[in-house]
Short mmCIF file of C-alpha atoms and ligand atoms in Angstrom, two decimals:
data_model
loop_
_atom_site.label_atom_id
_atom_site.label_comp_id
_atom_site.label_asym_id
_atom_site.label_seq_id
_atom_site.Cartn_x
_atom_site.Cartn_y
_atom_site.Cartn_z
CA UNK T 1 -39.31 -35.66 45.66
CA UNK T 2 -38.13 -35.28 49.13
CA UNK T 3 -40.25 -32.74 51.44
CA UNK T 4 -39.57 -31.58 55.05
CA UNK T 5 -41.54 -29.01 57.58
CA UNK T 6 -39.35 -26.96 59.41
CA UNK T 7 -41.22 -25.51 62.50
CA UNK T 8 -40.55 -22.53 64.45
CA UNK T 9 -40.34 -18.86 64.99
CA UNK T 10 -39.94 -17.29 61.79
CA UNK T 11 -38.35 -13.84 60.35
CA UNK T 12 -37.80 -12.73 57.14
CA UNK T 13 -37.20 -9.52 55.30
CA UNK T 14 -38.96 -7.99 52.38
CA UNK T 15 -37.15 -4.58 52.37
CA UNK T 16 -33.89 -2.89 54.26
CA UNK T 17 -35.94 -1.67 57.45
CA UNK T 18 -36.53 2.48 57.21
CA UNK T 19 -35.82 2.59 61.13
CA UNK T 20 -37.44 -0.31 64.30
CA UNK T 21 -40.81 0.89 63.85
CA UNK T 22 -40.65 -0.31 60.25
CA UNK T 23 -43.00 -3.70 60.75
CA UNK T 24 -43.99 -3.85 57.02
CA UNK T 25 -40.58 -4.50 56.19
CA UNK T 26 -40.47 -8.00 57.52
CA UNK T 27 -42.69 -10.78 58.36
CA UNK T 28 -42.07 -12.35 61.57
CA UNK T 29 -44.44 -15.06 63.21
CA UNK T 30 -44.39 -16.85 66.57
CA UNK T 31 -45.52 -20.31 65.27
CA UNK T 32 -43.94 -20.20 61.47
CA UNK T 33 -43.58 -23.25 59.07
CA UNK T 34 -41.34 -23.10 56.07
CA UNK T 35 -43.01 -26.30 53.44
CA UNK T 36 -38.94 -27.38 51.73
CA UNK T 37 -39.10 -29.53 48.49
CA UNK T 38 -35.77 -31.00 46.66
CA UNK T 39 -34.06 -28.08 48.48
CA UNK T 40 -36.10 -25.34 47.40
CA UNK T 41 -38.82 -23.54 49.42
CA UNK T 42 -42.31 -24.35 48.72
CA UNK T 43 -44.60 -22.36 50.76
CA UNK T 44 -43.51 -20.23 53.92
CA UNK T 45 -46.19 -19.59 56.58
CA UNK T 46 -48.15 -19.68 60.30
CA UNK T 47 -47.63 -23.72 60.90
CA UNK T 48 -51.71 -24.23 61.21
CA UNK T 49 -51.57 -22.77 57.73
CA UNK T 50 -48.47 -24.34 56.24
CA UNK T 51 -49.42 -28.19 57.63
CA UNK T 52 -53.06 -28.86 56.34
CA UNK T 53 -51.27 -27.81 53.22
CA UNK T 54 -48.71 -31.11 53.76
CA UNK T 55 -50.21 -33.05 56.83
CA UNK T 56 -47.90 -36.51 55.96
CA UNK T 57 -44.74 -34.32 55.56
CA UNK T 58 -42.13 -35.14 58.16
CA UNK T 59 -42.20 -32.09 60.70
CA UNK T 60 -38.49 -30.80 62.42
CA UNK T 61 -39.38 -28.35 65.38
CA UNK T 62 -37.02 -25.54 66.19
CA UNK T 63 -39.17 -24.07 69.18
CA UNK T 64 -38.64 -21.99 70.51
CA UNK T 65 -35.59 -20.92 68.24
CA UNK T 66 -35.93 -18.82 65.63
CA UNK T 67 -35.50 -19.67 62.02
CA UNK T 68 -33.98 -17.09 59.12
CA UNK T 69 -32.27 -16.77 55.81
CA UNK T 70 -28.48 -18.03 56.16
CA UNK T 71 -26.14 -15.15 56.80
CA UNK T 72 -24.54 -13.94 53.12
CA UNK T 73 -20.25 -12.96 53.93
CA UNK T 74 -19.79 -10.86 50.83
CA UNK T 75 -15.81 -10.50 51.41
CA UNK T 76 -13.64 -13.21 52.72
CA UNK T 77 -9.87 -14.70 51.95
CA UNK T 78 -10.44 -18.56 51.89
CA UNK T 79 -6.99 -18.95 52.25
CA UNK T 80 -6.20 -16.44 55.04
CA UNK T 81 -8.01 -19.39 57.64
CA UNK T 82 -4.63 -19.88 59.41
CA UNK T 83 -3.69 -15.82 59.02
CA UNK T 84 -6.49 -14.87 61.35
CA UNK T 85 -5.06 -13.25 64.64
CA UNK T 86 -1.92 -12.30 63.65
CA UNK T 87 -0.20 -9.40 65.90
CA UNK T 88 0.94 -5.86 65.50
CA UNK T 89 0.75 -4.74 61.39
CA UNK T 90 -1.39 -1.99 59.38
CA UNK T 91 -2.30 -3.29 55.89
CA UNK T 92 0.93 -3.46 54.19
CA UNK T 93 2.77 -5.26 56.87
CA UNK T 94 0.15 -7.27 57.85
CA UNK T 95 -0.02 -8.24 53.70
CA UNK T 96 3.96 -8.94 53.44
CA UNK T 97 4.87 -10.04 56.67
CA UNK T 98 2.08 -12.67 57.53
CA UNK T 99 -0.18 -13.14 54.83
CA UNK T 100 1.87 -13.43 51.29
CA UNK T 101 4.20 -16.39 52.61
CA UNK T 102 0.67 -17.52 53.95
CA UNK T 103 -0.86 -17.76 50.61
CA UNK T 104 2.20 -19.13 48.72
CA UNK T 105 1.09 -22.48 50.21
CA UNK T 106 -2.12 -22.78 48.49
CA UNK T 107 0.24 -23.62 45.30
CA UNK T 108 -0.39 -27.61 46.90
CA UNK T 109 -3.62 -28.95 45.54
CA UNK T 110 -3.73 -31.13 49.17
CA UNK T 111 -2.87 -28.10 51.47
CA UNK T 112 -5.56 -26.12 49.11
CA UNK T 113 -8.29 -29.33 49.39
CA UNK T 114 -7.24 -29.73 53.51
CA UNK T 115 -8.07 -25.85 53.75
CA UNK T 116 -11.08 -25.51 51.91
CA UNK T 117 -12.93 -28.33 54.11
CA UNK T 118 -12.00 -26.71 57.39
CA UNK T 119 -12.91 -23.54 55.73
CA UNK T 120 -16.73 -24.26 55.14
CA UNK T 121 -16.68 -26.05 58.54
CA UNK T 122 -16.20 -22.62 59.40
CA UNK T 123 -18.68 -21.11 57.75
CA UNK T 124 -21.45 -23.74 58.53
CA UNK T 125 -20.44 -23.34 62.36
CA UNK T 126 -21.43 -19.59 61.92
CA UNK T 127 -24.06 -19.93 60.21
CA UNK T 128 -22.67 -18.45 56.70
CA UNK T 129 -24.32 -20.01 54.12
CA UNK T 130 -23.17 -18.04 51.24
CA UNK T 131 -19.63 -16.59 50.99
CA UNK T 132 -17.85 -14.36 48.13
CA UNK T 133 -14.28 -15.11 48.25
CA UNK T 134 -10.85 -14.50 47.06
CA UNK T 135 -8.78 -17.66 46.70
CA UNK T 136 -4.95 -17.38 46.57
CA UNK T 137 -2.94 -16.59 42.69
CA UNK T 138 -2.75 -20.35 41.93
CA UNK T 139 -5.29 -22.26 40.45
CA UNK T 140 -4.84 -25.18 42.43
CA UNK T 141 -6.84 -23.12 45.34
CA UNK T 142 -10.10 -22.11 43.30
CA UNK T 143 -10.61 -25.76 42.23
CA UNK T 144 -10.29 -26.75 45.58
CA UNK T 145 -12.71 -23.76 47.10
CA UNK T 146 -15.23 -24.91 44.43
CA UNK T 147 -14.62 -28.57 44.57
CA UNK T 148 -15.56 -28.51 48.23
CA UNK T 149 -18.75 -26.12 47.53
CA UNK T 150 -19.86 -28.30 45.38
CA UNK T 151 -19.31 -31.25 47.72
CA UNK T 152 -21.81 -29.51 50.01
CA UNK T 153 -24.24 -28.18 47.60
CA UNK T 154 -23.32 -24.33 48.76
CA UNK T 155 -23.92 -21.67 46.80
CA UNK T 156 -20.53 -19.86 47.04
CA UNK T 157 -18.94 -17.08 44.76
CA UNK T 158 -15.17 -16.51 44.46
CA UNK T 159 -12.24 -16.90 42.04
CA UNK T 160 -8.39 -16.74 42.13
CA UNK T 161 -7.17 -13.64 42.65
CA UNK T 162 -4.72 -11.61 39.56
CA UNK T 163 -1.78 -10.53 40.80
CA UNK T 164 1.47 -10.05 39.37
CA UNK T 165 3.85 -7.59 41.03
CA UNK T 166 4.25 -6.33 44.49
CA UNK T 167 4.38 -9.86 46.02
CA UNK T 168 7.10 -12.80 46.67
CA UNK T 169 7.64 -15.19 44.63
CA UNK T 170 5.21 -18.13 44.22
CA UNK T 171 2.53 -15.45 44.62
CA UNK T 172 2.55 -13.71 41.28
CA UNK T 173 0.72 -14.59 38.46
CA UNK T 174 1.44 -13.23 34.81
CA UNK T 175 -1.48 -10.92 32.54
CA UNK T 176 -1.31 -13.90 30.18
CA UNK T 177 -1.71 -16.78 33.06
CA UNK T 178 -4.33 -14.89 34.93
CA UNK T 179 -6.14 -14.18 32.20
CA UNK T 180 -6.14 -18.10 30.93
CA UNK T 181 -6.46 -19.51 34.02
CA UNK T 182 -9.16 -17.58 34.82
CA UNK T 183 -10.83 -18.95 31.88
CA UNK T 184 -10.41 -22.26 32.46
CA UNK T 185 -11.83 -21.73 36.15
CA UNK T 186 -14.96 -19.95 34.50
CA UNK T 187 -15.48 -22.48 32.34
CA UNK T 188 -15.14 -25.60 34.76
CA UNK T 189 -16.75 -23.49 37.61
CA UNK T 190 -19.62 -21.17 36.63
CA UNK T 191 -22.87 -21.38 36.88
CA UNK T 192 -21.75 -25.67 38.06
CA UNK T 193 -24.31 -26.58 40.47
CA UNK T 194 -24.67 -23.15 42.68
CA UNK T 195 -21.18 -21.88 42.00
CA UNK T 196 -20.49 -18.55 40.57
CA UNK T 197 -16.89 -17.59 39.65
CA UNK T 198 -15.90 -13.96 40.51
CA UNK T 199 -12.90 -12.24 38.28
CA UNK T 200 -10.70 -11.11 41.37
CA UNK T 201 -7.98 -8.58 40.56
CA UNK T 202 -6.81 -8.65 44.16
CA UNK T 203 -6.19 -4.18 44.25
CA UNK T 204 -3.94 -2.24 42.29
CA UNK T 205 -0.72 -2.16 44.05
CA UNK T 206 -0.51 -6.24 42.90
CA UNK T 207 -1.59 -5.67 39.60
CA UNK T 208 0.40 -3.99 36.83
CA UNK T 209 -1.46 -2.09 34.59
CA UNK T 210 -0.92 -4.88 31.56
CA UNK T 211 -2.53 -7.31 33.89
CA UNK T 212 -5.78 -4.42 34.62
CA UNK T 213 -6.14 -4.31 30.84
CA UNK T 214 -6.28 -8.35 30.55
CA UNK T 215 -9.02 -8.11 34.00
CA UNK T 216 -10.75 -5.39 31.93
CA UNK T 217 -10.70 -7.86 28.85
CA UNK T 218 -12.15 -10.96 30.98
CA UNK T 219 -14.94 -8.58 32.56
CA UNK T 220 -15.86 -7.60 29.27
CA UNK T 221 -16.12 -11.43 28.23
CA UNK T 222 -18.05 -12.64 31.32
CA UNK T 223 -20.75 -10.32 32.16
CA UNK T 224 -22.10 -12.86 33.81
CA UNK T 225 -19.54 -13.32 36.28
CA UNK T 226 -19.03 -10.43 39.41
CA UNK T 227 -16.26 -8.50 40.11
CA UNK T 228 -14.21 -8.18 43.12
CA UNK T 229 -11.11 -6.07 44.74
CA UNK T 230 -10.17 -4.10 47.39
CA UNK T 231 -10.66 0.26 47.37
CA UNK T 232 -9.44 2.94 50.03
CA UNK T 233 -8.60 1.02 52.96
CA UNK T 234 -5.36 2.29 54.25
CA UNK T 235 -3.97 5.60 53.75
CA UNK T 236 -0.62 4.36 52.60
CA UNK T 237 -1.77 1.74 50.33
CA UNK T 238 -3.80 5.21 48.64
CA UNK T 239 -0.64 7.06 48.68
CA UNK T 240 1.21 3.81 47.10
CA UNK T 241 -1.42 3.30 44.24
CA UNK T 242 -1.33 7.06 43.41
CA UNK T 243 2.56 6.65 42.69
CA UNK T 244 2.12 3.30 40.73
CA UNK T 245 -1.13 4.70 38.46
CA UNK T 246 0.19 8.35 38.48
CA UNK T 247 -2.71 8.71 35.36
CA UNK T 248 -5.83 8.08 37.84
CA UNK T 249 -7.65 10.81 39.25
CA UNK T 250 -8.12 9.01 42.42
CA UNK T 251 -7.48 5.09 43.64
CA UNK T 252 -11.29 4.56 42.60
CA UNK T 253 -10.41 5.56 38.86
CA UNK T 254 -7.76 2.97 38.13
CA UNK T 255 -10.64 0.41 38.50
CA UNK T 256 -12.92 2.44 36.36
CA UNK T 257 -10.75 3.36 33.75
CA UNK T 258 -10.40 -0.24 32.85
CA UNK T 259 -13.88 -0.59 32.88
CA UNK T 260 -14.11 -2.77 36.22
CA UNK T 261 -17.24 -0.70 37.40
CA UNK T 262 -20.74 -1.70 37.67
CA UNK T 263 -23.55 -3.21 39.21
CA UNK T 264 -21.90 -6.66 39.50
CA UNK T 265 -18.41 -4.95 41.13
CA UNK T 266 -17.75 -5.33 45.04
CA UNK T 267 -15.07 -2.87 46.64
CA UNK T 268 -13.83 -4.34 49.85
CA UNK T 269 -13.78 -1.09 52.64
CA UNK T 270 -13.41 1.86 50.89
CA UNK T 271 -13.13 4.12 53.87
CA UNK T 272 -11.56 6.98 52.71
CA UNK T 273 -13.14 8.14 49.68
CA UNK T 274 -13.12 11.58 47.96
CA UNK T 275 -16.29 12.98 46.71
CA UNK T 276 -15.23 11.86 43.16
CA UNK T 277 -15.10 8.79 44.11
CA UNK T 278 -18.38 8.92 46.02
CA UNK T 279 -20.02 10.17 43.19
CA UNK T 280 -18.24 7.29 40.26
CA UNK T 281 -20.04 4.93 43.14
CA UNK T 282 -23.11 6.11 42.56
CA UNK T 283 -22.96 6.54 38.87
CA UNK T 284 -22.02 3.19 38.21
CA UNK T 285 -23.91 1.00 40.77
CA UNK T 286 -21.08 -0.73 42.28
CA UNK T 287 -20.88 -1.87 45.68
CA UNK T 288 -18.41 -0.71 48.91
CA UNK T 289 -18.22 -3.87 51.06
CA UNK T 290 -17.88 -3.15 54.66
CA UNK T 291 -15.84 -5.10 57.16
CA UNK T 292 -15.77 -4.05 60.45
CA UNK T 293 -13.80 -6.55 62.16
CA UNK T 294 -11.22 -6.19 59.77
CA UNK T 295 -11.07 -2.23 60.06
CA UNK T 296 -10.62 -2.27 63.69
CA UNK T 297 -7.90 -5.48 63.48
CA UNK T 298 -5.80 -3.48 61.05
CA UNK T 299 -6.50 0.32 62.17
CA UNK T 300 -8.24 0.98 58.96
CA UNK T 301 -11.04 4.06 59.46
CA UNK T 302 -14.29 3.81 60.21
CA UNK T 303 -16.74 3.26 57.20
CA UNK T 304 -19.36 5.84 56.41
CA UNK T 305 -22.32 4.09 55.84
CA UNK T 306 -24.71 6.45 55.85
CA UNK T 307 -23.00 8.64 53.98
CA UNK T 308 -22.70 6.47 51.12
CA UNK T 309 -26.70 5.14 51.80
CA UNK T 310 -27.56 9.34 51.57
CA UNK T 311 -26.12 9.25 47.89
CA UNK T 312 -27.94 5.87 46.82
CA UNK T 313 -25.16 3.56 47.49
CA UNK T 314 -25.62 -0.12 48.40
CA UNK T 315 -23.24 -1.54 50.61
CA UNK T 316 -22.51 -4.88 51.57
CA UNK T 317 -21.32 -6.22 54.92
CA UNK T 318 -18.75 -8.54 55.50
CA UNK T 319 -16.12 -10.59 58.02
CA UNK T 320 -12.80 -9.77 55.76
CA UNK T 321 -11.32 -13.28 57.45
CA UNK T 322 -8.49 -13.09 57.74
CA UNK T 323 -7.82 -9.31 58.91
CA UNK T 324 -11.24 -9.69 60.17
CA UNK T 325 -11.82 -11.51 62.93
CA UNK T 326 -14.48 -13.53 63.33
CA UNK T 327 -16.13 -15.90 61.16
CA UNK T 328 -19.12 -14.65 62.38
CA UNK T 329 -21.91 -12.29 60.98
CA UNK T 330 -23.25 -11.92 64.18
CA UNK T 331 -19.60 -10.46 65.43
CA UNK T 332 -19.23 -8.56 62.69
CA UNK T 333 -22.57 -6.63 63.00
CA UNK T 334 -21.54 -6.63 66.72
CA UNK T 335 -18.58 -4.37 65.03
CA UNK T 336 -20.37 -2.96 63.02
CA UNK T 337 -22.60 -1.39 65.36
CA UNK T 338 -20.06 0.37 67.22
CA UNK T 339 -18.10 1.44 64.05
CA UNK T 340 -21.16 3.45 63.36
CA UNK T 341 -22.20 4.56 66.33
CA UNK T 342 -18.91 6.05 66.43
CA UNK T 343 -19.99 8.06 63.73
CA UNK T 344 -23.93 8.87 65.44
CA UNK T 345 -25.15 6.25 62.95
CA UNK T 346 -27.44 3.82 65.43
CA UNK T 347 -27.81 0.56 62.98
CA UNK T 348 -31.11 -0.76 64.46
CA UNK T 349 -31.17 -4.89 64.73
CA UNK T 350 -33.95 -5.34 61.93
CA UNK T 351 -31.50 -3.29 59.88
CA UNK T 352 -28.51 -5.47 61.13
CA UNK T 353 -29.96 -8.72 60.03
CA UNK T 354 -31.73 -7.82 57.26
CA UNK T 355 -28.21 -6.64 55.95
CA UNK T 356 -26.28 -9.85 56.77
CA UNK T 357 -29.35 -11.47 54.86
CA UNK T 358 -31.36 -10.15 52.09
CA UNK T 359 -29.19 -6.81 51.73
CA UNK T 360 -26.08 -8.24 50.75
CA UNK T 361 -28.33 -10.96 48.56
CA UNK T 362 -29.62 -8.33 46.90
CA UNK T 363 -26.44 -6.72 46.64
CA UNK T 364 -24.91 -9.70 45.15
CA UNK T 365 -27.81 -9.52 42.57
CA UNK T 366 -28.99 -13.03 44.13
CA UNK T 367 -32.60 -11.77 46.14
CA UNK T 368 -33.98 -14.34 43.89
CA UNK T 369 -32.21 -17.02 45.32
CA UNK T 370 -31.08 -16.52 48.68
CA UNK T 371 -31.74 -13.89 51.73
CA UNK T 372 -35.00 -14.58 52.58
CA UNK T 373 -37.02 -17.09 53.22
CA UNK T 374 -39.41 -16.78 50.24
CA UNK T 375 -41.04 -19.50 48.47
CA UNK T 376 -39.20 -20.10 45.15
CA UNK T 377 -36.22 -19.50 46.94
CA UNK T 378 -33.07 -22.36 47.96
CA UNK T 379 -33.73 -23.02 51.53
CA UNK T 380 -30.49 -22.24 53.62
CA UNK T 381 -31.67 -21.54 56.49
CA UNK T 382 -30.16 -20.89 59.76
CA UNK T 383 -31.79 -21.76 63.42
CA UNK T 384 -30.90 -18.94 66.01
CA UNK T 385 -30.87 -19.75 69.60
CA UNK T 386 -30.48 -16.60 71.89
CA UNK T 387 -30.10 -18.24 75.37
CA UNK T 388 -26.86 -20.37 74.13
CA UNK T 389 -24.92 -18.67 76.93
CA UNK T 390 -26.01 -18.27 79.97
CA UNK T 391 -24.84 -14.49 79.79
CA UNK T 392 -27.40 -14.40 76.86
CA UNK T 393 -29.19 -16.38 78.75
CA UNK T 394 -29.65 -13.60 81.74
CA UNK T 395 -29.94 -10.58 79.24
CA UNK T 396 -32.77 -12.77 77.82
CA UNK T 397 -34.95 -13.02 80.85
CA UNK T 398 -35.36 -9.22 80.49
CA UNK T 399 -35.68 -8.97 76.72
CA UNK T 400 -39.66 -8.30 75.59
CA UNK T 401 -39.81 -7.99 71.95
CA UNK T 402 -38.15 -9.83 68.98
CA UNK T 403 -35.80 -6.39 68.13
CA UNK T 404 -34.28 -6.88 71.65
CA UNK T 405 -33.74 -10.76 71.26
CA UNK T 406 -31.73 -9.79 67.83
CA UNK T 407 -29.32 -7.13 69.30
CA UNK T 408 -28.73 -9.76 72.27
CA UNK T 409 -27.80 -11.81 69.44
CA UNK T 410 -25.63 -9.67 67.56
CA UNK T 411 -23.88 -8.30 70.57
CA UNK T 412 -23.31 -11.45 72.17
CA UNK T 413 -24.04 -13.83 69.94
CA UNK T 414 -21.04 -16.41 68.00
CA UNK T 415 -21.19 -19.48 66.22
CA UNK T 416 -22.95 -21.13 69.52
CA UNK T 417 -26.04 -19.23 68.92
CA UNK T 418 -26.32 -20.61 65.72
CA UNK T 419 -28.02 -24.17 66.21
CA UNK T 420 -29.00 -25.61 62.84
CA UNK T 421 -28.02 -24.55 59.57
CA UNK T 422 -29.76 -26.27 56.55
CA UNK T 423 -27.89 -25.81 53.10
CA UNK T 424 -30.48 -26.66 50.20
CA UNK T 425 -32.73 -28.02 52.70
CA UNK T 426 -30.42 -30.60 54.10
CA UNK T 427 -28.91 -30.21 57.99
CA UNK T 428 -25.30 -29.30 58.25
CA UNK T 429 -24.22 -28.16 61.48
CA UNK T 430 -25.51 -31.03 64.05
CA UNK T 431 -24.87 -33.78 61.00
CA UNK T 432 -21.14 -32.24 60.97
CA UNK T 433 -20.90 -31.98 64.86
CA UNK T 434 -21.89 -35.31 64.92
CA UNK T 435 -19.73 -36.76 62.30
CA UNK T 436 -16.53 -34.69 64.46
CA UNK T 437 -17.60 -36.53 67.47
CA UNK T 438 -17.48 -39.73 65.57
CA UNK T 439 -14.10 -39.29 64.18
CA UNK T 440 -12.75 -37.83 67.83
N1 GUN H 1 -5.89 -5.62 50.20
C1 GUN H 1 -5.30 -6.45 49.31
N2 GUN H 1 -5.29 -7.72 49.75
C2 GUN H 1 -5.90 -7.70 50.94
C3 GUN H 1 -6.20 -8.71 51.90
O1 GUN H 1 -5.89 -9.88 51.73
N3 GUN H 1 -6.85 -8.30 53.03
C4 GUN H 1 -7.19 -7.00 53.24
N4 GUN H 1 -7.82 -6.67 54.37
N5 GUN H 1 -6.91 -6.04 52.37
C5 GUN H 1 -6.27 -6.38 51.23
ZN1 ZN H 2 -10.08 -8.45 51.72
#
């Protein structure tokens, strides 16, 4: 058994936040300890409490930085890592002209296995210790994104995505090969170690409607698997899948008409929905993911978040890398805030991070086993420092509660404010720095 004290200020959510007055929705504690055994957390407490409890247990202090849950990405394109920043396009440009020949190159098992390493260096530099994913069409890249998640003991969602029209070739899959490779890749990948394989039509303009009927037959196999694809993000892709599915009521009812729908189902932006739509969301439980990066990059719309939240509708939040962004959470609640205060909806910090945390774990179904810093719970855990620049460091001299200190952080904060991140219990981010300098 291996056991480890981690010391230092402590937050962690037990509920979404009602509004900043909301202090039963959290615990938060100057001096906090979290007790870690074999990668799982034991007891989670004041330190005076926490080390009588363990007094020979190795002790690693993270005064005065604040320790939390790892941030959850619930949307992200593993193999859009070289796509990011790319000039000029709305959504169906941006798609063909930059990031279809993009993806074609993922058919190389070496480019896919090169990729997916720099990838999670990515998301350990942020802070992201939990990503859901869409890997390219080819196979090659989801045994590669879950080869190197296992590597690191991550718990990580994603799958390869189905698509088979609409896109060059070397990018198109067929109903029958999507449907078997996808079973091969749930049976070599899910529920392995802390992987979880999510069925991935990619949205309806690259999927025929033979290939929706084979995604409707895998969902229907694997309830034990989530669901993932994109909804509403760009009036002409709306206009585009109304021509192709003439049938559906709306864009939303392609997806349910083939059964997609339901509690384990993530929609990536839907932004402009119509109160059908609004209402099949509510009905069936599944989830709008928001990306707010990625809306403003590609000139999307603004997501209504309380207007979904009104009708009972949880949403995640998300980076959308790579028409979003930034890697980072903290940048993409940065986004996020202005997004919605665009539309009078103030997010209030405690909401912010208990979203990038325990809301989208709970979204994901996972509350159980990530988001918070619960005992019972896998310890990822990430250490926050909010003087890492010195403009942080001048808006901090003024800051006087713990709500300030975490919008200083998600307005100015990046992957520099994010000084430890332990995966299972073990230290990634300064053992990773440190193996970079050694190979510099
Ligand atoms: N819709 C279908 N594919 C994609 C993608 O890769 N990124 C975004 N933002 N939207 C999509
Ligand atoms: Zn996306």
């Amino acid at each position: 058994m291996t056991q480890k004290l981690l010391r230092g200020r402590l937050l962690t959510f037990h509920r979404a936040p009602r509004n900043g007055e909301d202090t039963e929705s959290y615990t938060y504690l100057e001096d906090g300890a979290l007790l870690v055994r074999d990668g799982i957390i034991h007891a989670c407490g004041s330190f005076a409490e926490i080390s009588v409890q363990a007094p020979t247990v190795p002790v690693t202090d993270h005064r005065p930085h604040l320790m939390m849950a790892g941030f959850i990405d619930t949307h992200i394109h593993f193999p859009q890592v070289q796509v990011i920043a790319s000039w000029g396009a709305q959504l169906l440009d941006w798609l063909n002209n930059y990031t279809f020949p993009e993806e074609t190159r993922f058919a190389s098992a070496e480019h896919s296995a090169l990729m997916a390493k720099a990838f999670f260096d990515q998301l350990i530099a942020h802070g992201t210790t939990t990503a859901v994913a869409f890997c390219s069409v080819h196979k090659t890249s989801a045994d590669a994104f879950f080869a190197e998640a296992s590597r690191r003991n991550m718990r990580m969602l994603g799958g390869k995505v189905l698509m088979d029209r609409n896109a060059p070739d070397g990018l198109r899959d067929t109903p029958q090969t999507g449907y078997d490779e996808t079973k091969t890749l749930i049976s070599d990948w899910h529920g392995k170690g802390r992987n979880g394989y999510v069925i991935s039509p990619r949205f309806a303009i690259t999927s025929t409607p033979d290939q929706m009927t084979m995604a409707q037959t895998l969902a229907q196999e694997h309830p034990e698997c989530h669901i993932q694809t994109h909804l509403s993000e760009n009036r002409d892709e709306i206009a585009y899948t109304a021509e192709l599915y003439p049938q559906a009521r709306d864009y939303l009812d392609v997806y349910q008409s083939y059964g997609l729908l339901g509690g384990k189902t993530l929609l990536g932006h839907a932004i402009h929905l119509e109160p059908r739509e609004i209402d099949a969301l509510a009905e069936t439980g599944a989830h709008p993911v928001f990306c707010p990066t990625s809306n403003l990059f590609l000139g999307s719309g603004l997501f209504n978040n309380a207007g979904l939240h009104a009708r009972g509708i949880s949403n995640g939040i998300a980076t959308d890398v790579g028409a979003g962004t930034s890697y980072s959470m903290l940048q993409t609640l940065n986004e996020g805030y202005k997004i919605l205060q665009l539309q009078g909806q103030a997010l209030h910090p405690l909401q912010a991070f208990d979203w990038a945390t325990r809301g989208n774990a709970s979204v994901l179904g996972l509350e159980n086993q990530i988001g918070t810093l619960d005992p019972g719970t896998e310890a990822d855990v990430i250490v926050l420092n909010a003087t890492s620049t010195p403009a942080m460091a001048l808006r901090m001299a003024r800051a006087s509660n713990l709500a300030e200190e975490l919008f200083i952080l998600q307005m100015m904060g990046d992957d520099r404010a994010i000084e430890e991140v332990y995966v299972s219990g073990a230290p990634t981010k300064t053992a990773s720095l440190g193996h970079q300098l050694e190979s510099a």
